[in-house]
């Protein structure tokens, strides 16, 4: 069975997409895993990071994005075809990785977000079952499915949680970024009551954009550790993703001739390569296949 992990936080800009893309690439390259990234975020960031804007536009015109899937359910049309929509060679590493696939998002998603609730009225399925119906026969082709979610717990994110067995919360270790974590945990608990096939469980919290010299970051990490000890959190990942200027470059697709992860993520002063390497290794000790 495939392991499906939703990457979520209510807070925007905490590193969800950067961690999703890096984890996908490290699992695919350093561990030879078969990985599917599902981009559920209308911002389309992991899509553009993994296939570039040109390819995205082409696919968007041909209804080969998740926008088309959801729009079909709202308008009662049949434009989306899952087989044609999965990109079977994603990432700019070595000109594309055969074992890293992508189900792309679309900026057009923004236009239909307010209408998603109408799925209830036109289709015979629940609004959070749309993605499941489309992808369930494909999930077993992968060792890991990573879902990049938008920064909210709306219907689109619920579609991700509905096919997941784990969720992972990246956070900057500061007050505002961690503020919503209890809310996420209780919302997911409520969602589990509606979920048909097994609970989605918290895999853990990952510190992102960490600066060891910032007292506030270290104090927040101590608080999170305390919550783990008190049983409120499953775990805080030992690996912390450092604040690193290279992180922004790594999500820029239009760079040719990138052959290694070390080249892509860099291992200068901020050790971004080494921390993503360690994050993938730690991840694999918790999510065994
Ligand atoms: N470790 C890091 N060091 C420095 N900058 C980072 C790091 N991780 C992410 N960033 C930058 O921070 C910004 C937000 O990161 P990212 O897009 O991954 O967050 P997100 O949680 O997916 O945001 P959103 O909620 O908007 O989807 C981006 O500009 C990204 O390049
Ligand atoms: Mg994002």
Tab-separated table of C-alpha atoms and ligand atoms in Angstrom:
chain	number	residue	atom	x	y	z
A	1	UNK	CA	0.000	0.000	0.000
A	2	UNK	CA	1.142	3.487	-0.771
A	3	UNK	CA	1.828	5.997	1.972
A	4	UNK	CA	-0.032	9.230	1.374
A	5	UNK	CA	1.067	12.311	3.292
A	6	UNK	CA	-0.671	15.701	3.291
A	7	UNK	CA	1.637	18.614	4.048
A	8	UNK	CA	-0.447	21.236	5.817
A	9	UNK	CA	-0.443	24.329	7.964
A	10	UNK	CA	-3.084	27.025	8.354
A	11	UNK	CA	-0.325	29.583	8.110
A	12	UNK	CA	0.966	30.554	4.669
A	13	UNK	CA	4.620	30.852	3.752
A	14	UNK	CA	6.000	28.411	6.316
A	15	UNK	CA	7.842	26.161	3.838
A	16	UNK	CA	5.166	23.575	2.919
A	17	UNK	CA	5.932	23.669	-0.796
A	18	UNK	CA	9.710	23.822	-0.405
A	19	UNK	CA	9.658	20.806	1.917
A	20	UNK	CA	7.211	18.872	-0.317
A	21	UNK	CA	9.372	19.341	-3.407
A	22	UNK	CA	12.665	18.628	-1.616
A	23	UNK	CA	11.330	15.538	0.155
A	24	UNK	CA	9.953	14.241	-3.152
A	25	UNK	CA	13.285	14.740	-4.899
A	26	UNK	CA	15.381	13.236	-2.094
A	27	UNK	CA	13.109	10.184	-1.792
A	28	UNK	CA	13.209	9.711	-5.571
A	29	UNK	CA	16.950	10.237	-6.078
A	30	UNK	CA	18.665	9.061	-2.901
A	31	UNK	CA	16.234	6.269	-1.984
A	32	UNK	CA	14.950	5.244	-5.443
A	33	UNK	CA	11.340	5.542	-4.262
A	34	UNK	CA	8.433	5.980	-6.639
A	35	UNK	CA	6.933	9.330	-5.681
A	36	UNK	CA	3.829	11.222	-6.757
A	37	UNK	CA	3.386	14.875	-5.788
A	38	UNK	CA	-0.207	16.098	-5.841
A	39	UNK	CA	-0.385	19.881	-5.965
A	40	UNK	CA	-3.690	20.863	-4.386
A	41	UNK	CA	-2.772	24.507	-3.947
A	42	UNK	CA	-4.330	27.025	-6.378
A	43	UNK	CA	-1.083	28.996	-6.054
A	44	UNK	CA	0.416	26.213	-8.230
A	45	UNK	CA	3.843	26.558	-6.604
A	46	UNK	CA	4.961	22.938	-6.475
A	47	UNK	CA	3.674	22.463	-10.037
A	48	UNK	CA	5.789	25.312	-11.355
A	49	UNK	CA	8.761	24.131	-9.279
A	50	UNK	CA	8.520	20.622	-10.712
A	51	UNK	CA	7.587	21.180	-14.377
A	52	UNK	CA	8.055	24.899	-15.073
A	53	UNK	CA	5.603	27.487	-16.357
A	54	UNK	CA	5.675	26.538	-20.031
A	55	UNK	CA	4.689	22.914	-19.430
A	56	UNK	CA	2.099	24.010	-16.887
A	57	UNK	CA	0.434	26.368	-19.391
A	58	UNK	CA	0.225	23.643	-21.985
A	59	UNK	CA	-1.342	21.254	-19.531
A	60	UNK	CA	-3.677	23.903	-18.226
A	61	UNK	CA	-4.992	24.573	-21.741
A	62	UNK	CA	-5.591	20.842	-22.199
A	63	UNK	CA	-7.582	20.414	-18.951
A	64	UNK	CA	-4.771	18.314	-17.484
A	65	UNK	CA	-4.773	19.874	-14.035
A	66	UNK	CA	-6.764	19.360	-10.858
A	67	UNK	CA	-8.693	22.515	-11.660
A	68	UNK	CA	-10.335	20.611	-14.534
A	69	UNK	CA	-11.205	17.709	-12.213
A	70	UNK	CA	-13.004	19.947	-9.722
A	71	UNK	CA	-14.615	22.104	-12.408
A	72	UNK	CA	-16.046	18.982	-14.052
A	73	UNK	CA	-17.771	18.132	-10.802
A	74	UNK	CA	-19.212	21.620	-10.483
A	75	UNK	CA	-20.346	22.032	-14.111
A	76	UNK	CA	-21.184	18.398	-14.832
A	77	UNK	CA	-18.658	18.170	-17.668
A	78	UNK	CA	-16.090	15.495	-18.575
A	79	UNK	CA	-12.814	17.146	-19.517
A	80	UNK	CA	-10.359	15.712	-16.962
A	81	UNK	CA	-8.589	12.414	-17.602
A	82	UNK	CA	-6.329	11.180	-14.834
A	83	UNK	CA	-4.002	9.134	-17.079
A	84	UNK	CA	-3.268	12.105	-19.297
A	85	UNK	CA	-2.921	14.489	-16.371
A	86	UNK	CA	-0.184	12.763	-14.374
A	87	UNK	CA	3.181	14.154	-15.475
A	88	UNK	CA	5.476	11.132	-15.568
A	89	UNK	CA	8.806	12.898	-15.540
A	90	UNK	CA	8.953	15.786	-13.091
A	91	UNK	CA	11.788	17.932	-11.629
A	92	UNK	CA	14.609	19.760	-13.381
A	93	UNK	CA	17.150	17.264	-12.005
A	94	UNK	CA	18.849	15.364	-14.846
A	95	UNK	CA	16.219	16.714	-17.229
A	96	UNK	CA	13.398	14.993	-15.292
A	97	UNK	CA	13.132	11.978	-12.988
A	98	UNK	CA	11.304	8.854	-14.204
A	99	UNK	CA	10.240	7.933	-10.655
A	100	UNK	CA	8.933	11.387	-9.676
A	101	UNK	CA	5.455	12.133	-10.994
A	102	UNK	CA	3.181	15.135	-10.548
A	103	UNK	CA	-0.533	15.777	-10.602
A	104	UNK	CA	-0.514	19.504	-11.369
A	105	UNK	CA	-2.605	22.331	-10.001
A	106	UNK	CA	-3.766	25.443	-11.833
A	107	UNK	CA	-4.018	29.138	-11.068
A	108	UNK	CA	-7.553	28.908	-12.514
A	109	UNK	CA	-8.477	26.963	-9.405
A	110	UNK	CA	-8.836	30.336	-7.677
A	111	UNK	CA	-11.847	31.132	-9.891
A	112	UNK	CA	-13.845	28.077	-8.811
A	113	UNK	CA	-12.973	27.964	-5.130
A	114	UNK	CA	-16.176	29.661	-4.033
A	115	UNK	CA	-18.220	27.228	-6.113
A	116	UNK	CA	-16.706	24.040	-4.715
A	117	UNK	CA	-19.507	23.649	-2.224
A	118	UNK	CA	-21.881	23.298	-5.212
A	119	UNK	CA	-20.380	19.870	-5.895
A	120	UNK	CA	-22.756	18.683	-3.226
A	121	UNK	CA	-25.748	19.734	-5.305
A	122	UNK	CA	-24.696	18.565	-8.784
A	123	UNK	CA	-22.750	15.376	-8.125
A	124	UNK	CA	-23.642	12.268	-6.237
A	125	UNK	CA	-20.459	12.334	-4.190
A	126	UNK	CA	-19.377	14.323	-1.172
A	127	UNK	CA	-17.213	17.389	-2.002
A	128	UNK	CA	-14.176	15.858	-0.261
A	129	UNK	CA	-14.418	12.606	-2.271
A	130	UNK	CA	-13.629	14.179	-5.671
A	131	UNK	CA	-9.873	13.592	-5.617
A	132	UNK	CA	-10.268	10.133	-4.127
A	133	UNK	CA	-12.576	8.984	-6.907
A	134	UNK	CA	-10.116	10.218	-9.507
A	135	UNK	CA	-6.841	8.881	-8.096
A	136	UNK	CA	-7.598	5.857	-5.943
A	137	UNK	CA	-6.656	3.343	-8.630
A	138	UNK	CA	-3.305	5.035	-9.167
A	139	UNK	CA	-2.013	5.409	-5.617
A	140	UNK	CA	-0.591	1.899	-5.409
A	141	UNK	CA	1.803	2.708	-8.259
A	142	UNK	CA	3.795	4.779	-5.764
A	143	UNK	CA	5.760	4.236	-2.575
A	144	UNK	CA	4.928	7.771	-1.450
A	145	UNK	CA	2.332	10.326	-2.409
A	146	UNK	CA	3.056	13.829	-1.076
A	147	UNK	CA	0.227	16.351	-1.186
A	148	UNK	CA	1.088	20.056	-1.159
A	149	UNK	CA	-1.963	21.701	0.423
A	150	UNK	CA	-3.119	25.326	0.431
A	151	UNK	CA	-2.796	27.209	3.747
A	152	UNK	CA	-6.293	26.422	4.988
A	153	UNK	CA	-8.449	23.423	5.901
A	154	UNK	CA	-11.153	24.026	3.276
A	155	UNK	CA	-12.709	21.536	0.889
A	156	UNK	CA	-9.618	21.254	-1.289
A	157	UNK	CA	-7.361	20.366	1.660
A	158	UNK	CA	-10.027	17.957	2.910
A	159	UNK	CA	-9.782	16.180	-0.459
A	160	UNK	CA	-6.094	15.655	0.308
A	161	UNK	CA	-6.695	14.491	3.879
A	162	UNK	CA	-9.348	12.098	2.624
A	163	UNK	CA	-6.803	10.017	0.695
A	164	UNK	CA	-3.999	10.408	3.253
A	165	UNK	CA	-2.869	8.177	6.060
A	166	UNK	CA	-0.486	10.825	7.436
A	167	UNK	CA	-0.223	14.576	7.675
A	168	UNK	CA	2.914	16.577	8.274
A	169	UNK	CA	3.008	20.116	9.664
A	170	UNK	CA	5.938	22.314	8.636
A	171	UNK	CA	6.295	25.415	10.762
A	172	UNK	CA	8.655	28.278	11.313
A	173	UNK	CA	9.503	27.942	15.014
A	174	UNK	CA	7.848	31.160	16.046
A	175	UNK	CA	4.682	32.171	17.814
A	176	UNK	CA	2.473	33.003	14.830
A	177	UNK	CA	3.429	29.980	12.731
A	178	UNK	CA	2.798	27.493	15.545
A	179	UNK	CA	-0.313	29.269	16.842
A	180	UNK	CA	-2.739	27.287	14.661
A	181	UNK	CA	-1.304	23.807	15.304
A	182	UNK	CA	-3.850	22.776	18.004
A	183	UNK	CA	-6.621	23.957	15.666
A	184	UNK	CA	-5.256	21.809	12.832
A	185	UNK	CA	-5.055	18.767	15.086
A	186	UNK	CA	-8.613	19.138	16.349
A	187	UNK	CA	-9.997	19.849	12.851
A	188	UNK	CA	-8.304	16.743	11.473
A	189	UNK	CA	-9.709	14.749	14.376
A	190	UNK	CA	-13.200	15.945	13.426
A	191	UNK	CA	-12.542	15.179	9.778
A	192	UNK	CA	-11.530	11.620	10.680
A	193	UNK	CA	-15.121	10.968	11.750
A	194	UNK	CA	-16.255	11.500	8.152
A	195	UNK	CA	-13.389	9.557	6.626
A	196	UNK	CA	-14.368	6.125	5.355
A	197	UNK	CA	-11.113	4.160	5.281
A	198	UNK	CA	-8.801	4.660	8.253
A	199	UNK	CA	-7.690	7.746	10.139
A	200	UNK	CA	-5.212	10.319	8.934
A	201	UNK	CA	-2.569	10.567	11.669
A	202	UNK	CA	-0.098	13.285	12.546
A	203	UNK	CA	3.356	12.240	11.359
A	204	UNK	CA	4.939	15.171	13.124
A	205	UNK	CA	5.952	18.813	13.079
A	206	UNK	CA	9.015	19.943	11.112
A	207	UNK	CA	10.792	23.179	11.924
A	208	UNK	CA	11.450	25.218	8.816
A	209	UNK	CA	13.542	28.364	8.189
A	210	UNK	CA	15.184	27.680	11.536
A	211	UNK	CA	17.896	30.023	12.836
A	212	UNK	CA	19.856	28.622	15.747
A	213	UNK	CA	20.943	32.112	16.783
A	214	UNK	CA	17.364	33.302	17.308
A	215	UNK	CA	16.303	32.826	20.928
A	216	UNK	CA	12.645	32.872	19.999
A	217	UNK	CA	13.145	29.927	17.603
A	218	UNK	CA	14.861	27.861	20.285
A	219	UNK	CA	12.233	28.753	22.892
A	220	UNK	CA	9.427	27.720	20.501
A	221	UNK	CA	11.168	24.409	19.795
A	222	UNK	CA	11.414	23.753	23.548
A	223	UNK	CA	7.691	24.421	23.857
A	224	UNK	CA	6.937	22.002	21.019
A	225	UNK	CA	9.135	19.368	22.688
A	226	UNK	CA	7.171	19.857	25.883
A	227	UNK	CA	3.940	19.286	23.961
A	228	UNK	CA	5.421	16.043	22.619
A	229	UNK	CA	6.301	14.940	26.151
A	230	UNK	CA	2.783	15.793	27.306
A	231	UNK	CA	1.274	13.749	24.502
A	232	UNK	CA	-0.262	16.696	22.641
A	233	UNK	CA	2.006	16.220	19.617
A	234	UNK	CA	3.178	12.956	18.064
A	235	UNK	CA	6.692	14.203	17.445
A	236	UNK	CA	8.917	17.069	16.504
A	237	UNK	CA	11.311	16.018	13.768
A	238	UNK	CA	14.903	16.079	14.971
A	239	UNK	CA	15.925	17.506	11.622
A	240	UNK	CA	15.411	21.235	11.319
A	241	UNK	CA	15.383	22.892	7.903
A	242	UNK	CA	17.596	25.970	8.212
A	243	UNK	CA	16.855	29.391	6.798
A	244	UNK	CA	18.898	29.279	3.601
A	245	UNK	CA	18.943	31.637	0.649
A	246	UNK	CA	19.406	28.635	-1.633
A	247	UNK	CA	15.886	27.418	-0.765
A	248	UNK	CA	14.290	29.987	-3.066
A	249	UNK	CA	16.586	29.043	-5.969
A	250	UNK	CA	15.733	25.380	-5.492
A	251	UNK	CA	12.080	25.950	-6.423
A	252	UNK	CA	13.079	27.781	-9.626
A	253	UNK	CA	12.600	25.268	-12.454
A	254	UNK	CA	14.170	27.182	-15.306
A	255	UNK	CA	17.761	26.266	-14.493
A	256	UNK	CA	19.433	23.873	-16.929
A	257	UNK	CA	22.110	21.308	-16.283
A	258	UNK	CA	21.266	20.377	-12.706
A	259	UNK	CA	22.384	16.797	-12.184
A	260	UNK	CA	22.762	16.307	-8.464
A	261	UNK	CA	20.832	17.217	-5.349
A	262	UNK	CA	23.991	18.733	-3.913
A	263	UNK	CA	24.169	21.040	-6.913
A	264	UNK	CA	20.516	21.950	-6.595
A	265	UNK	CA	20.282	22.513	-2.850
A	266	UNK	CA	23.844	23.536	-2.123
A	267	UNK	CA	25.857	22.620	0.895
A	268	UNK	CA	27.548	25.898	1.707
A	269	UNK	CA	27.332	27.545	5.124
A	270	UNK	CA	23.646	26.886	5.643
A	271	UNK	CA	23.841	23.132	4.874
A	272	UNK	CA	20.516	22.943	3.054
A	273	UNK	CA	21.467	19.784	1.143
A	274	UNK	CA	22.509	17.990	4.328
A	275	UNK	CA	19.340	18.948	6.178
A	276	UNK	CA	17.000	17.761	3.429
A	277	UNK	CA	19.043	14.570	3.184
A	278	UNK	CA	18.608	14.037	6.906
A	279	UNK	CA	14.898	14.993	6.734
A	280	UNK	CA	14.254	12.299	4.107
A	281	UNK	CA	16.157	9.713	6.156
A	282	UNK	CA	14.284	10.599	9.328
A	283	UNK	CA	10.973	10.573	7.421
A	284	UNK	CA	11.712	7.033	6.205
A	285	UNK	CA	12.246	5.779	9.752
A	286	UNK	CA	8.684	6.855	10.669
A	287	UNK	CA	6.874	5.960	7.448
A	288	UNK	CA	8.012	2.480	6.629
A	289	UNK	CA	7.054	0.771	3.400
B	1	LIG	N1	14.483	26.941	4.386
B	1	LIG	C1	14.217	28.097	3.787
B	1	LIG	N2	15.094	29.127	3.837
B	1	LIG	C2	14.831	30.308	3.241
B	1	LIG	N3	13.729	30.571	2.547
B	1	LIG	C3	12.806	29.595	2.464
B	1	LIG	C4	12.990	28.305	3.066
B	1	LIG	N4	11.913	27.553	2.805
B	1	LIG	C5	11.079	28.323	2.062
B	1	LIG	N5	11.611	29.541	1.849
B	1	LIG	C6	11.018	30.659	1.092
B	1	LIG	O1	9.910	31.136	1.855
B	1	LIG	C7	8.792	31.387	0.996
B	1	LIG	C8	7.635	30.499	1.403
B	1	LIG	O2	8.025	29.141	1.249
B	1	LIG	P1	7.016	28.069	0.658
B	1	LIG	O3	6.413	28.564	-0.609
B	1	LIG	O4	7.711	26.774	0.641
B	1	LIG	O5	5.937	28.098	1.818
B	1	LIG	P2	4.427	27.573	1.804
B	1	LIG	O6	4.128	27.210	3.202
B	1	LIG	O7	4.271	26.538	0.776
B	1	LIG	O8	3.625	28.872	1.382
B	1	LIG	P3	2.068	28.933	0.951
B	1	LIG	O9	1.300	28.811	2.218
B	1	LIG	O10	1.929	30.274	0.322
B	1	LIG	O11	1.822	27.791	0.025
B	1	LIG	C9	9.285	31.130	-0.417
B	1	LIG	O12	9.708	32.343	-0.969
B	1	LIG	C10	10.454	30.187	-0.228
B	1	LIG	O13	11.412	30.284	-1.257
B	2	LIG	MG1	2.937	26.383	-0.812
